Amino acid sequence: MSNSRVDYSELVYALQQNREGKANELLKEVMYRLKDYLQVVLNANEKDAEECTQQAFLNVYEQIKKDNIRNEKYIFSYLIRACRHEYFRYSKEQHRFNNPVEDHQDHLVDPAEQFQNLMDKDRQAILEACLKELRDKSRRFIEYFIDKPDATTKEAAAHFDISGANVRTKKSRILSRLHHCFKRKWRQ
């Protein structure tokens, strides 16, 4: 999230004036931020965040079309609230909550966990980038262990038709390359 924009009043005007190009450009940015909010703050999974963000936007869009938005400057806050309420409604509908939404304040992720969730997302992205830097053969080798974390050296040796010592050496070297790549990209 490199853009720290908070005022999306331009989005309201673009939607009211049917300026699709500008509206789509701003929507792409705001929808990403809303999904990210649900995933980081409310610990929603990606599918639920996508679903709730879409529905919340449709609800807000109806209000924009009816000209019920009083202060366009605060549209992002309004969208955040709409997403939060939609997520709670959706969760209740999915039978995750059997009590009123107000009884589930403990469902909110505390700030330290929010930071950890962001860190985990960043780490995953860096690991994926580092995996792409490996040669195909090395990537397939290490992905075998990612997909089967409980695989033994003997099983891997049989799968790749190499000796157990070669499996250990190859795995160690690839993990070392990934570790150095990760450290380099983490500092950037």
PDB file of N, CA and C in Angstrom, residues 139-151:
ATOM      1  N   ARG A 139      13.450 -25.020  -7.955  1.00  0.00           N
ATOM      2  CA  ARG A 139      12.133 -24.622  -7.456  1.00  0.00           C
ATOM      3  C   ARG A 139      11.238 -25.846  -7.275  1.00  0.00           C
ATOM      4  N   ARG A 140      11.235 -26.742  -8.260  1.00  0.00           N
ATOM      5  CA  ARG A 140      10.422 -27.959  -8.139  1.00  0.00           C
ATOM      6  C   ARG A 140      10.874 -28.791  -6.944  1.00  0.00           C
ATOM      7  N   PHE A 141      12.186 -28.845  -6.730  1.00  0.00           N
ATOM      8  CA  PHE A 141      12.732 -29.619  -5.617  1.00  0.00           C
ATOM      9  C   PHE A 141      12.240 -29.069  -4.276  1.00  0.00           C
ATOM     10  N   ILE A 142      12.395 -27.753  -4.078  1.00  0.00           N
ATOM     11  CA  ILE A 142      12.030 -27.170  -2.778  1.00  0.00           C
ATOM     12  C   ILE A 142      10.512 -27.118  -2.610  1.00  0.00           C
ATOM     13  N   GLU A 143       9.774 -26.954  -3.703  1.00  0.00           N
ATOM     14  CA  GLU A 143       8.316 -26.954  -3.618  1.00  0.00           C
ATOM     15  C   GLU A 143       7.786 -28.317  -3.194  1.00  0.00           C
ATOM     16  N   TYR A 144       8.531 -29.369  -3.504  1.00  0.00           N
ATOM     17  CA  TYR A 144       8.163 -30.706  -3.033  1.00  0.00           C
ATOM     18  C   TYR A 144       8.105 -30.706  -1.504  1.00  0.00           C
ATOM     19  N   PHE A 145       9.104 -30.094  -0.872  1.00  0.00           N
ATOM     20  CA  PHE A 145       9.145 -30.046   0.586  1.00  0.00           C
ATOM     21  C   PHE A 145       8.139 -29.052   1.165  1.00  0.00           C
ATOM     22  N   ILE A 146       7.823 -28.011   0.408  1.00  0.00           N
ATOM     23  CA  ILE A 146       6.799 -27.067   0.861  1.00  0.00           C
ATOM     24  C   ILE A 146       5.431 -27.751   0.844  1.00  0.00           C
ATOM     25  N   ASP A 147       5.174 -28.511  -0.222  1.00  0.00           N
ATOM     26  CA  ASP A 147       3.895 -29.221  -0.345  1.00  0.00           C
ATOM     27  C   ASP A 147       3.789 -30.405   0.612  1.00  0.00           C
ATOM     28  N   LYS A 148       4.935 -31.024   0.914  1.00  0.00           N
ATOM     29  CA  LYS A 148       4.958 -32.200   1.794  1.00  0.00           C
ATOM     30  C   LYS A 148       5.967 -31.965   2.914  1.00  0.00           C
ATOM     31  N   PRO A 149       5.623 -31.129   3.890  1.00  0.00           N
ATOM     32  CA  PRO A 149       6.585 -30.781   4.942  1.00  0.00           C
ATOM     33  C   PRO A 149       7.025 -31.972   5.798  1.00  0.00           C
ATOM     34  N   ASP A 150       6.248 -33.040   5.828  1.00  0.00           N
ATOM     35  CA  ASP A 150       6.605 -34.210   6.628  1.00  0.00           C
ATOM     36  C   ASP A 150       7.353 -35.271   5.831  1.00  0.00           C
ATOM     37  N   ALA A 151       7.687 -34.969   4.587  1.00  0.00           N
ATOM     38  CA  ALA A 151       8.387 -35.946   3.738  1.00  0.00           C
ATOM     39  C   ALA A 151       9.763 -36.251   4.326  1.00  0.00           C
TER      40      ALA A 151
END
